[in-house]
Coordinates of C-alpha atoms and ligand atoms in Angstrom, one line a residue:
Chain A
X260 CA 0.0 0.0 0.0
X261 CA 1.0 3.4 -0.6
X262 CA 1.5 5.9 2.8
X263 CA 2.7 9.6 2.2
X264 CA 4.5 10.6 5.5
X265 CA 6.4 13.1 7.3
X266 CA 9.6 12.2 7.8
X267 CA 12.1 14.8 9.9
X268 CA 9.7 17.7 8.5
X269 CA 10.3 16.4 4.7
X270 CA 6.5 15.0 3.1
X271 CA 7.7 11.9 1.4
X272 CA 5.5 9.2 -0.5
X273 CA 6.5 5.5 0.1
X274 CA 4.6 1.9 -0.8
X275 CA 5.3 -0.5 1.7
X276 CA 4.1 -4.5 2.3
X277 CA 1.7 -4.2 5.5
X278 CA 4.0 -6.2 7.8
X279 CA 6.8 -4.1 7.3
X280 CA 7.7 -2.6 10.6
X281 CA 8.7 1.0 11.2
X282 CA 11.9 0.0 12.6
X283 CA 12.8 -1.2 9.3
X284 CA 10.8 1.3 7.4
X285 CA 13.6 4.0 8.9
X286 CA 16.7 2.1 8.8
X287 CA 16.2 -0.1 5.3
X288 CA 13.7 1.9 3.2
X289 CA 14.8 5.5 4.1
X290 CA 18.6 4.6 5.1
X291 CA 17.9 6.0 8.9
X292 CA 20.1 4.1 10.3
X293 CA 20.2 6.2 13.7
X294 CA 17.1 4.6 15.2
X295 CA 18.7 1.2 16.4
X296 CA 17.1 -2.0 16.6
X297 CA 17.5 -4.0 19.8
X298 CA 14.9 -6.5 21.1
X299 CA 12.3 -6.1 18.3
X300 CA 9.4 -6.8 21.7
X301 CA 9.1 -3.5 22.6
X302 CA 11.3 -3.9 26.3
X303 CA 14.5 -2.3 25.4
X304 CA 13.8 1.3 23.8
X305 CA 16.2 1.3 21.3
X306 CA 14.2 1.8 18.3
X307 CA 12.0 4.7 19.9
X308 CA 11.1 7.7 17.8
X309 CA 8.5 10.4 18.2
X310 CA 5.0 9.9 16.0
X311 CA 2.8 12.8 16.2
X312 CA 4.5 14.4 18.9
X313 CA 4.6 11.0 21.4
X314 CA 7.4 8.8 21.8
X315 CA 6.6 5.0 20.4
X316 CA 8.6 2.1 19.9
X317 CA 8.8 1.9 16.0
X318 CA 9.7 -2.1 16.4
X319 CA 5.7 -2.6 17.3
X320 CA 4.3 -0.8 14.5
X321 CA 3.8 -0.9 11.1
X322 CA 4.9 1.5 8.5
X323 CA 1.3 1.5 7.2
X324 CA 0.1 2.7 10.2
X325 CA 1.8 5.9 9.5
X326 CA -0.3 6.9 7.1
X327 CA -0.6 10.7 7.3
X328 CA 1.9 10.5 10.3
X329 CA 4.4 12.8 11.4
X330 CA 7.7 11.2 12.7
X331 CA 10.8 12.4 14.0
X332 CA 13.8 10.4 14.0
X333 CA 17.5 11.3 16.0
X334 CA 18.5 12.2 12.5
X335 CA 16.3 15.2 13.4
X336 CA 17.7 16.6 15.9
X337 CA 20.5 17.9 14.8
X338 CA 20.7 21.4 14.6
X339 CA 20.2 22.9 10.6
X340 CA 23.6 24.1 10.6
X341 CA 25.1 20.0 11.3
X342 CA 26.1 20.8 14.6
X343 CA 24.7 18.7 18.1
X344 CA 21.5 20.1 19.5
X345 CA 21.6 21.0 22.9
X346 CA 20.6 17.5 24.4
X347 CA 23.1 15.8 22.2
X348 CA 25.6 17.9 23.4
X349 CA 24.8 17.2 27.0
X350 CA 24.9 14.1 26.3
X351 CA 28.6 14.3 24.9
X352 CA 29.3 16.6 27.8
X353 CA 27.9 14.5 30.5
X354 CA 29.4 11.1 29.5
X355 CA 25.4 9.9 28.9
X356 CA 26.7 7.2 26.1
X357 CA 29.9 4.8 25.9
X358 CA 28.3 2.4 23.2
X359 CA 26.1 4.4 22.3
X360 CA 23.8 1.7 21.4
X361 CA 20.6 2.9 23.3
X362 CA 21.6 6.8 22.6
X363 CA 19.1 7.3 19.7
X364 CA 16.0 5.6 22.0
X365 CA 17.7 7.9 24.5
X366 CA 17.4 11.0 22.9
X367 CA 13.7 10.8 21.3
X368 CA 12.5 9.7 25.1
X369 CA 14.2 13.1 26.6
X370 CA 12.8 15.2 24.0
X371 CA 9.4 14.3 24.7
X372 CA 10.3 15.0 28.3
X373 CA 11.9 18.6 27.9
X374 CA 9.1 19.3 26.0
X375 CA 6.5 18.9 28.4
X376 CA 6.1 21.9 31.0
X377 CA 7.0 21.7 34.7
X378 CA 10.5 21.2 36.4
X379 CA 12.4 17.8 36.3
X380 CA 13.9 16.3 38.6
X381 CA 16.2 13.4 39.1
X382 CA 13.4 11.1 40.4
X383 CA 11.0 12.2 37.3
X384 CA 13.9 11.5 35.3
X385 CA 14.6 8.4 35.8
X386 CA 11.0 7.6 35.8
X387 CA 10.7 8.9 32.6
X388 CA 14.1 6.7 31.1
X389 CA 12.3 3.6 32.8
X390 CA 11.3 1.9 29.5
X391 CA 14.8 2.6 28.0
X392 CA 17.9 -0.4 28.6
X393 CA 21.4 0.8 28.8
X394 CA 24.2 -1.6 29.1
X395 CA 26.8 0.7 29.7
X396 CA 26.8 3.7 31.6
X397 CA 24.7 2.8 34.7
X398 CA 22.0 5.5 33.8
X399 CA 23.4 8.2 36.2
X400 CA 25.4 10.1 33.3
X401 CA 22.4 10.0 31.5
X402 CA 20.2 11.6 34.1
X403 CA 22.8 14.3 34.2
X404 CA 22.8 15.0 30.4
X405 CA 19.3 15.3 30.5
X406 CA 18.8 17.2 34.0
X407 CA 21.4 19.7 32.3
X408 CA 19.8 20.2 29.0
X409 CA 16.5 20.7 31.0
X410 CA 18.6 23.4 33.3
X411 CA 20.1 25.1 30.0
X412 CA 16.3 25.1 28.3
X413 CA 14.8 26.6 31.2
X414 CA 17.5 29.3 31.8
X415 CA 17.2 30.1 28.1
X416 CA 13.6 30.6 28.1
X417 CA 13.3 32.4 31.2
Chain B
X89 CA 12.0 -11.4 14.0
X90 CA 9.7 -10.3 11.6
X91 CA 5.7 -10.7 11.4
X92 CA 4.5 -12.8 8.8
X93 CA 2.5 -11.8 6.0
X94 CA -1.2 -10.1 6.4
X95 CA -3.9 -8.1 4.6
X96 CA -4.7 -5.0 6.4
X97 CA -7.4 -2.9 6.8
X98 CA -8.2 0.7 8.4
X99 CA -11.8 1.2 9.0
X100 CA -12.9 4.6 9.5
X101 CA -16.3 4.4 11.3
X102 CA -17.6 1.6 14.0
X103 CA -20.0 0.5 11.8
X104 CA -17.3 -0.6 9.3
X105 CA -14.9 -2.1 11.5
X106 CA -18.1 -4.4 12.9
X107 CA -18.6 -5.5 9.5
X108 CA -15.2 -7.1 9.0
X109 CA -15.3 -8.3 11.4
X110 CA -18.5 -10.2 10.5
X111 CA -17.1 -10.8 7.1
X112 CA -13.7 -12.2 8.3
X113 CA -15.2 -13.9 11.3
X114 CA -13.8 -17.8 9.9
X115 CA -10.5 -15.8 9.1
X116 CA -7.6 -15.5 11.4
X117 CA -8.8 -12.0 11.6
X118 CA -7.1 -9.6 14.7
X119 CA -7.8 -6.1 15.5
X120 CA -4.9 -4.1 16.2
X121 CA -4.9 -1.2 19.1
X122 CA -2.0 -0.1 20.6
X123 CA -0.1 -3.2 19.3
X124 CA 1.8 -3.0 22.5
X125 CA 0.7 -6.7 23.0
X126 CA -0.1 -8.0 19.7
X127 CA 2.9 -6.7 17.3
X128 CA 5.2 -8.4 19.8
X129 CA 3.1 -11.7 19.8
X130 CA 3.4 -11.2 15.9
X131 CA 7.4 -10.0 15.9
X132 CA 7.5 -14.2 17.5
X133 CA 5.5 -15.4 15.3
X134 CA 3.2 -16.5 18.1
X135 CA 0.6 -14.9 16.6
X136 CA 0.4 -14.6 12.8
X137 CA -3.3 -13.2 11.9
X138 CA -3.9 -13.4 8.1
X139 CA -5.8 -10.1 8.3
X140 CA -5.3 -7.0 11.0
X141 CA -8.2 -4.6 11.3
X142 CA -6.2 -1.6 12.8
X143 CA -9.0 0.4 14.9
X144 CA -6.6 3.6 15.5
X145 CA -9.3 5.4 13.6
X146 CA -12.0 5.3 15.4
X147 CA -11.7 8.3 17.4
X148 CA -14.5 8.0 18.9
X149 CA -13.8 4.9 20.6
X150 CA -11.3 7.1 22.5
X151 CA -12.6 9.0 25.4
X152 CA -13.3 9.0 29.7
X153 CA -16.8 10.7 30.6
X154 CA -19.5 11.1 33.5
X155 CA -22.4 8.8 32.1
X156 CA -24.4 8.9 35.4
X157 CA -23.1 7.2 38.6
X158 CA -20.5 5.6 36.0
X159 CA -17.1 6.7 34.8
X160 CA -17.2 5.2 31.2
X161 CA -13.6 4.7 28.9
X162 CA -13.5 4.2 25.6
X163 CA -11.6 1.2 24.6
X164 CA -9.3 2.8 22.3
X165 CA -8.6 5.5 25.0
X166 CA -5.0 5.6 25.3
X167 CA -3.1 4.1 28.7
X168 CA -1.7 7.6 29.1
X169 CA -4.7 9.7 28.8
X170 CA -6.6 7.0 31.4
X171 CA -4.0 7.6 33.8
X172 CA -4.0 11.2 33.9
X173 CA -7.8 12.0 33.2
X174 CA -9.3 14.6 35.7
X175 CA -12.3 12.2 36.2
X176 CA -10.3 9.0 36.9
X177 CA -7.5 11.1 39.2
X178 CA -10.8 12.4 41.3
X179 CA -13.7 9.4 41.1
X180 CA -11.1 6.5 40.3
X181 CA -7.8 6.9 42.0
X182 CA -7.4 3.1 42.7
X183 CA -7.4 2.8 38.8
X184 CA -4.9 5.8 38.5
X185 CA -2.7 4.4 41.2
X186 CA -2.5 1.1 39.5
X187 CA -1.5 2.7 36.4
X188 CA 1.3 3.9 38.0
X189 CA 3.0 0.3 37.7
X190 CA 1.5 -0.5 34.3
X191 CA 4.3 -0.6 31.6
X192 CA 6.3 2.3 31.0
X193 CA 5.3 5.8 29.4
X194 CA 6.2 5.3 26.0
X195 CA 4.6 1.7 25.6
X196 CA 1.2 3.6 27.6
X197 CA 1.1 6.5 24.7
X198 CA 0.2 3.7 22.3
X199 CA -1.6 0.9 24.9
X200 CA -4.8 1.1 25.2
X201 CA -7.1 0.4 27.7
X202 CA -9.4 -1.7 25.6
X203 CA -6.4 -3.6 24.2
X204 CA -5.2 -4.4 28.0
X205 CA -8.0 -5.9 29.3
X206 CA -8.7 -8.2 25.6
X207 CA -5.4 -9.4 26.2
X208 CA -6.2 -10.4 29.6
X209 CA -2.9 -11.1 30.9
X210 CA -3.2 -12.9 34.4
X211 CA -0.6 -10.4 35.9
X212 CA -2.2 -7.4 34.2
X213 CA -3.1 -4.7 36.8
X214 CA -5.9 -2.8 35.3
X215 CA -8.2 -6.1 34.9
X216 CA -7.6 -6.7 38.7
X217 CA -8.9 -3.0 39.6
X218 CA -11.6 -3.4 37.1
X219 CA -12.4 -6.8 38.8
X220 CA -12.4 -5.4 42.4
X221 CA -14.8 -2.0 41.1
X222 CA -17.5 -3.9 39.4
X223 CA -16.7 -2.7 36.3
X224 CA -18.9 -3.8 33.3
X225 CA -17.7 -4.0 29.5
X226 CA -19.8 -3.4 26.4
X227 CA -19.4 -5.4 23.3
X228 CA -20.6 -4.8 20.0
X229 CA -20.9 -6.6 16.9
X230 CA -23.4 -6.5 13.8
X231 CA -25.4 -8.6 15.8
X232 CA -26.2 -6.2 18.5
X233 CA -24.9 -4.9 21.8
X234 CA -24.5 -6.9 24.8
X235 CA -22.8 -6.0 28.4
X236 CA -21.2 -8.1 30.6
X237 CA -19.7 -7.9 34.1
X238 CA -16.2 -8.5 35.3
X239 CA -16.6 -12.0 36.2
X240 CA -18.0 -12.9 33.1
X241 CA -15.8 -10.9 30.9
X242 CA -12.5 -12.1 32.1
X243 CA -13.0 -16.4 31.6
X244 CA -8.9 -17.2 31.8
X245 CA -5.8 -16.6 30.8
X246 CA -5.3 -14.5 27.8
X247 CA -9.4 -15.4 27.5
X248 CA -12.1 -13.0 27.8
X249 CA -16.1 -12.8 26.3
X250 CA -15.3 -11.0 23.3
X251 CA -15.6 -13.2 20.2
X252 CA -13.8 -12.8 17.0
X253 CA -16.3 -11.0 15.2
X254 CA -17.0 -8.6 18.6
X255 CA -15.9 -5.5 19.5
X256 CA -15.5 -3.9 22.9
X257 CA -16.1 -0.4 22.6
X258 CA -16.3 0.6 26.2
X259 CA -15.9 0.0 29.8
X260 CA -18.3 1.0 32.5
X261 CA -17.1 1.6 36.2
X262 CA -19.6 2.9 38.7
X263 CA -18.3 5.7 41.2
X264 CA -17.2 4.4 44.2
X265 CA -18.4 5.4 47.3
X266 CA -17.0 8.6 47.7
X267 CA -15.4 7.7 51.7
X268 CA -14.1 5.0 50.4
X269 CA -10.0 4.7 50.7
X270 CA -8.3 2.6 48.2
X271 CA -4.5 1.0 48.1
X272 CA -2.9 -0.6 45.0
X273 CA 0.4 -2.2 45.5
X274 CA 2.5 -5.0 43.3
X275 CA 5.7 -6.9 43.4
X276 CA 7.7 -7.5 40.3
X277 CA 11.0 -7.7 39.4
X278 CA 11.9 -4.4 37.8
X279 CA 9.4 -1.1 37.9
X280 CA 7.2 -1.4 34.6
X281 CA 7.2 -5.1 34.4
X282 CA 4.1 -6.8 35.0
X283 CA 2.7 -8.1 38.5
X284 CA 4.2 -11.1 40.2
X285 CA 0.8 -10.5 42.5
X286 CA -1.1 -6.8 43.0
X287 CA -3.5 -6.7 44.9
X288 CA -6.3 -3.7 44.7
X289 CA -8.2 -2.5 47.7
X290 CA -11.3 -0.1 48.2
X291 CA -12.5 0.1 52.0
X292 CA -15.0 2.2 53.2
X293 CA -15.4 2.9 56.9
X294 CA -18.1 4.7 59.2
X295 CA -16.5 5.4 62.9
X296 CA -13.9 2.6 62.6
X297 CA -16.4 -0.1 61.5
X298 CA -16.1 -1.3 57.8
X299 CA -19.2 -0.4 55.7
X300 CA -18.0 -2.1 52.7
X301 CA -14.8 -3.5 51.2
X302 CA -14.0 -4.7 47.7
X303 CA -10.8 -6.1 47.0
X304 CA -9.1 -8.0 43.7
X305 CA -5.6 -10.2 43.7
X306 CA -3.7 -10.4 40.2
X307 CA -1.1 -13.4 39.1
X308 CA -2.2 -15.8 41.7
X309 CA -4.9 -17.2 39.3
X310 CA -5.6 -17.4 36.1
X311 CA -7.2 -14.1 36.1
X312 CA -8.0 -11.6 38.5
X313 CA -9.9 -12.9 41.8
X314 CA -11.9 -11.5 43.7
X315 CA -11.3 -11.7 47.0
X316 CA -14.5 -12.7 48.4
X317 CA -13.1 -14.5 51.8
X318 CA -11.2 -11.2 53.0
X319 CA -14.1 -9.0 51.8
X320 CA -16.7 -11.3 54.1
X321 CA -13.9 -11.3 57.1
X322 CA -13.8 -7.3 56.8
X323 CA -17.2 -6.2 56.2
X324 CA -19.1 -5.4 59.9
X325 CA -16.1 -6.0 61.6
X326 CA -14.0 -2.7 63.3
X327 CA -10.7 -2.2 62.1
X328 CA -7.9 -3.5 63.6
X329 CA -4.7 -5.2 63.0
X330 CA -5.9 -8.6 64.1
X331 CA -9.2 -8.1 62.0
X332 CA -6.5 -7.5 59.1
X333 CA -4.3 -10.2 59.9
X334 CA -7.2 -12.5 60.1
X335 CA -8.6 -11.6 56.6
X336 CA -5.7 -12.0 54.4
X337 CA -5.1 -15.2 56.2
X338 CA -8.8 -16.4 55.5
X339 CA -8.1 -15.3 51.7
X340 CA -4.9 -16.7 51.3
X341 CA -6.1 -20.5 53.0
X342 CA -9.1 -20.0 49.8
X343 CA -6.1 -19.9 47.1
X344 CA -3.9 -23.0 46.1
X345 CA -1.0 -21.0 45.1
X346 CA 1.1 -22.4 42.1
X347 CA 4.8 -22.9 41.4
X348 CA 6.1 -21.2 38.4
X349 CA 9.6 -21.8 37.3
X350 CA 12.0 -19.5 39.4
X351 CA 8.8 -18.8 41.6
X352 CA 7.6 -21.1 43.9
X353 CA 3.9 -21.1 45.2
X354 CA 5.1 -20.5 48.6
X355 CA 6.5 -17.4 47.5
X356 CA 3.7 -16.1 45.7
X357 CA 1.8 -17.0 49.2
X358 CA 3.3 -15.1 51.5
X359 CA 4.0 -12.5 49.0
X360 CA 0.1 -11.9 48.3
X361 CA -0.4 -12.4 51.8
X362 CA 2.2 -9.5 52.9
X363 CA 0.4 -7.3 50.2
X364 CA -3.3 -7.9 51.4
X365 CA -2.3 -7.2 55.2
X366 CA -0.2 -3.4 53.7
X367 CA -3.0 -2.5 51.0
X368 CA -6.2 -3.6 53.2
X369 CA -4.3 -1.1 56.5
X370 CA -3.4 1.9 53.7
X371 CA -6.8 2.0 52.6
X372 CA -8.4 1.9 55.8
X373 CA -6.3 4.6 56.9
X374 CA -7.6 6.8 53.7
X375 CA -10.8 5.9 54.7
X376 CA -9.5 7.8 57.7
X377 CA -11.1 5.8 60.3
X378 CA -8.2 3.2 61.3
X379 CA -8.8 3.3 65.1
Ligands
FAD87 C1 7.7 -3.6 27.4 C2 6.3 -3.8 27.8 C3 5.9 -3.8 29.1 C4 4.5 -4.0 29.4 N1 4.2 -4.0 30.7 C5 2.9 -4.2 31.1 C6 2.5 -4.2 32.5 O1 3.3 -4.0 33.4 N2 1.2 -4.4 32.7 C7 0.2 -4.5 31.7 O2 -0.9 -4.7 32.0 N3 0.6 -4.5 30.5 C8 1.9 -4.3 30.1 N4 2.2 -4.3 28.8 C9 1.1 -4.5 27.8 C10 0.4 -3.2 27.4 O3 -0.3 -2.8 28.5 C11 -0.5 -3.3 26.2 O4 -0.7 -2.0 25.8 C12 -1.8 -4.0 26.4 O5 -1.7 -5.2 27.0 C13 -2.5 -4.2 25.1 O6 -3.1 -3.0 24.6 P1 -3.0 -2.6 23.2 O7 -3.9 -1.5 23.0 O8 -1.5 -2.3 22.9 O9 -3.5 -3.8 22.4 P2 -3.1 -4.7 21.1 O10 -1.7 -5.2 21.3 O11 -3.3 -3.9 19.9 O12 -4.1 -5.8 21.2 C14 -4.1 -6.8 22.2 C15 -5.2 -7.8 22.0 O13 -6.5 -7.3 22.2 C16 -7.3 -7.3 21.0 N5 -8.1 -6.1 21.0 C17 -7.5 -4.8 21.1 N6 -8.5 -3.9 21.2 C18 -9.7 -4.6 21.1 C19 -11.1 -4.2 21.1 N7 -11.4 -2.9 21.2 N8 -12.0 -5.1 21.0 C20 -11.7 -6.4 20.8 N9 -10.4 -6.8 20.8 C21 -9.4 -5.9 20.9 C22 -6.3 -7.5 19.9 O14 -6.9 -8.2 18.8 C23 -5.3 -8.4 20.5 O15 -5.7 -9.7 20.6 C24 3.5 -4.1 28.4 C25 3.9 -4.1 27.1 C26 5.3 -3.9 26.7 C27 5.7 -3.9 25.3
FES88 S1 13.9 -2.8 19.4 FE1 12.0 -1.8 19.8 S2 11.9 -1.8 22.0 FE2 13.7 -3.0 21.6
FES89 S1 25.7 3.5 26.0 FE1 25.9 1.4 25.6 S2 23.9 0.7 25.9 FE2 23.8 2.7 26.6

């Protein structure tokens, strides 16, 4: 079937087989290879991107679905000029990857975060990284990229 | 990893979704909600539907409103926007507080409510609140509507009333009595993961003595229980620990707990046992009355 979609702000038309997941939709079809693929079950966060605005795991659905969808992938966030966004560059700053395996899933779930209102804190943090496996850092860098991006946003806006 | 092959089909109105599923009803046919449950099932190939009959698009399956002395969700209403719903944070806490432990906020943008209960996982939280508040559950098809109540909607284990050619379109809770305090704890290995037992309680007290209690156990059956033997020990009696003590030990003797590999039954005993004594006390002492 044929979907028309937007992709990182850019419309794009694509036809796709009905079990074709969005995982593979990104990474095979559109050569996104930033959104990782993990556990393909939907426990490890790897693969999550934003559709419409909300994170979702784009292993557990299917291209088709995103009919009329708007997604953003990690390849979005860069800022138009090439360079790190804010968030990425906490994240460099704060030591929140080593593998960087679970960075993308990461990402997307602190984006939706830092764009809801109210103040974060550590707790809501890690509340809010719950659904996303690292292997590597122990999670406490990561809490500090994001805490300090959320800082640096806040000051900005204020 | 990777489903295996399937028509698909988006319906944009009720009335059409009903009718494939009256036209597919000898197929393999599956509707698809959240897909938090089934697209994993489909990723293993545990489940491979030859059509899916995605529902997203009935919006108006996808709401929480005040229908009389009810609270009434729409089964396509998102786990997030049940959880944090002005009407279910001020008439339903016990089902907000349960949510709490349900999943993780990405998997409850997409889950919904509708799609949790038709799954009917044995250690699923919201069917064990929905069990302990009376809840009832309306199910359409082109044959008509028909409602059922919580212990006829949830039969077993990954089992429930609705046929394949039916559609639930909506769950009904009445209001609980507004004194009431509830409690709704679980143990499981890691935050997000489903219940190795919850356990749901509502207790409402006058002047220490318990008007009414309702109270529902998850993962120690095959679905939700009702826990009639600590409700009948409570009700009448005045609160105290050793009325407590003496109700979750009447439930627990009605249960023949099961081993489970890693989790013995004797475990899951004195771990649903531990839970009714701490949720049955928190609630009372909402209710405010715990002399
Ligand atoms: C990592 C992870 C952790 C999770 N942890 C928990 C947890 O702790 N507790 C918990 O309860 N759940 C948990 N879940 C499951 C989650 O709550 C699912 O959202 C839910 O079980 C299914 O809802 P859904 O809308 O995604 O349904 P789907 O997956 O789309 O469908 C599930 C089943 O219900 C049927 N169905 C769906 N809607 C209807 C309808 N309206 N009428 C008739 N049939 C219908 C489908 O055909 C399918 O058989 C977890 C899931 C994941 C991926
Ligand atoms: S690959 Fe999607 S959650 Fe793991
Ligand atoms: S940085 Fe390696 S998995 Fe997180």
């Amino acid at each position: 079937m044929t979907i028309s979609v937007t992709i990182n702000g850019e419309p794009i038309a694509a036809t796709v087989e009905p079990r074709l997941l969005v995982c593979d939709f990104l990474r095979d079809h559109l050569g996104l290879t930033g959104t990782h693929i993990g556990c393909e079950h939907g426990v490890c966060g790897a693969c999550t991107v934003l559709v419409d605005g909300r994170t979702a795991r784009s292993c557990l659905m299917f291209a088709a679905q995103l009919d009329g969808a708007e997604v953003e992938t990690v390849e979005g966030l860069l800022l138009p000029d090439g360079e790190l966004s804010p968030l990425q560059a906490s994240f460099r700053d704060n030591h929140g990857l080593q593998c960087g395996f679970c960075t993308p899933g990461m990402l997307m779930t602190a984006t939706e975060l830092l764009r809801q209102d109210g103040r974060l804190d550590r707790e809501g943090v890690r509340e809010a990284i719950s659904g996303n496996l690292c292997r590597c850092t122990g999670y406490e860098t990561i809490v500090d990229a994001i805490l300090t991006a959320g800082r640096d946003q806040a000051e900005e806006t204020a | 990893m990777k489903p295996a092959p399937f028509d698909y089909r988006r319906p944009a109105t009720k009335a059409e979704a009903l009718r494939l599923l009256s036209d597919h009803r000898d197929d393999d046919a599956k509707i698809l909600a959240g897909g938090q449950s089934l697209v994993p099932m489909m990723n293993f190939r545990m489940a491979q539907p030859t059509v899916i009959i995605d529902i997203n698009r009935l919006s108006d399956l996808a709401f929480v409103e005040e229908r009389g002395e009810c609270i009434a969700i729409g089964a396509l209403t998102r786990h997030n926007d049940v959880m944090h719903h002005l009407l279910v944070r001020i008439h339903l806490p016990l089902l907000a507080m349960a949510y709490e432990n349900v999943a993780h906020h990405t998997i409850r943008n997409r889950g919904t409510i509708g799609g949790n209960v038709v799954h009917a996982d044995a250690a699923s939280e919201v069917p064990a609140v929905l069990t302990a508040l009376d809840a009832e559950f309306v199910i359409e098809s082109t044959e008509g509507v028909r409602v059922v109540g919580a212990d006829d909607f949830f039969l077993g284990v990954f089992t429930t009333a609705v046929e394949t050619h039916e559609l639930l379109v909506e769950i009904r809770i009445p209001r609980p009595n507004a004194r009431a305090g509830v409690s709704f704890e679980e143990v499981s290995l890691r935050k997000g993961d489903f219940a190795i037992v919850s356990v749901a309680v509502e207790i409402a007290a006058d002047d220490g003595q318990i008007e009414s209690a309702r109270i529902a156990i998850g993962g120690v059956e095959e679905r939700a229980l009702r826990a009639e033997a600590a409700e009948q020990a409570l009700v009448g009696a005045s609160l105290s620990d050793d009325v407590i003590q003496a109700a979750a030990a009447a439930q627990i003797d009605a249960i023949s707990f099961f081993d489970a590999p890693g989790l013995s039954a004797a475990y899951r005993r004195d771990t649903a046992k531990a839970l009714l004594e701490r949720n049955i006390r928190a609630a009372a002492a909402r209710a405010g009355r715990m002399n």
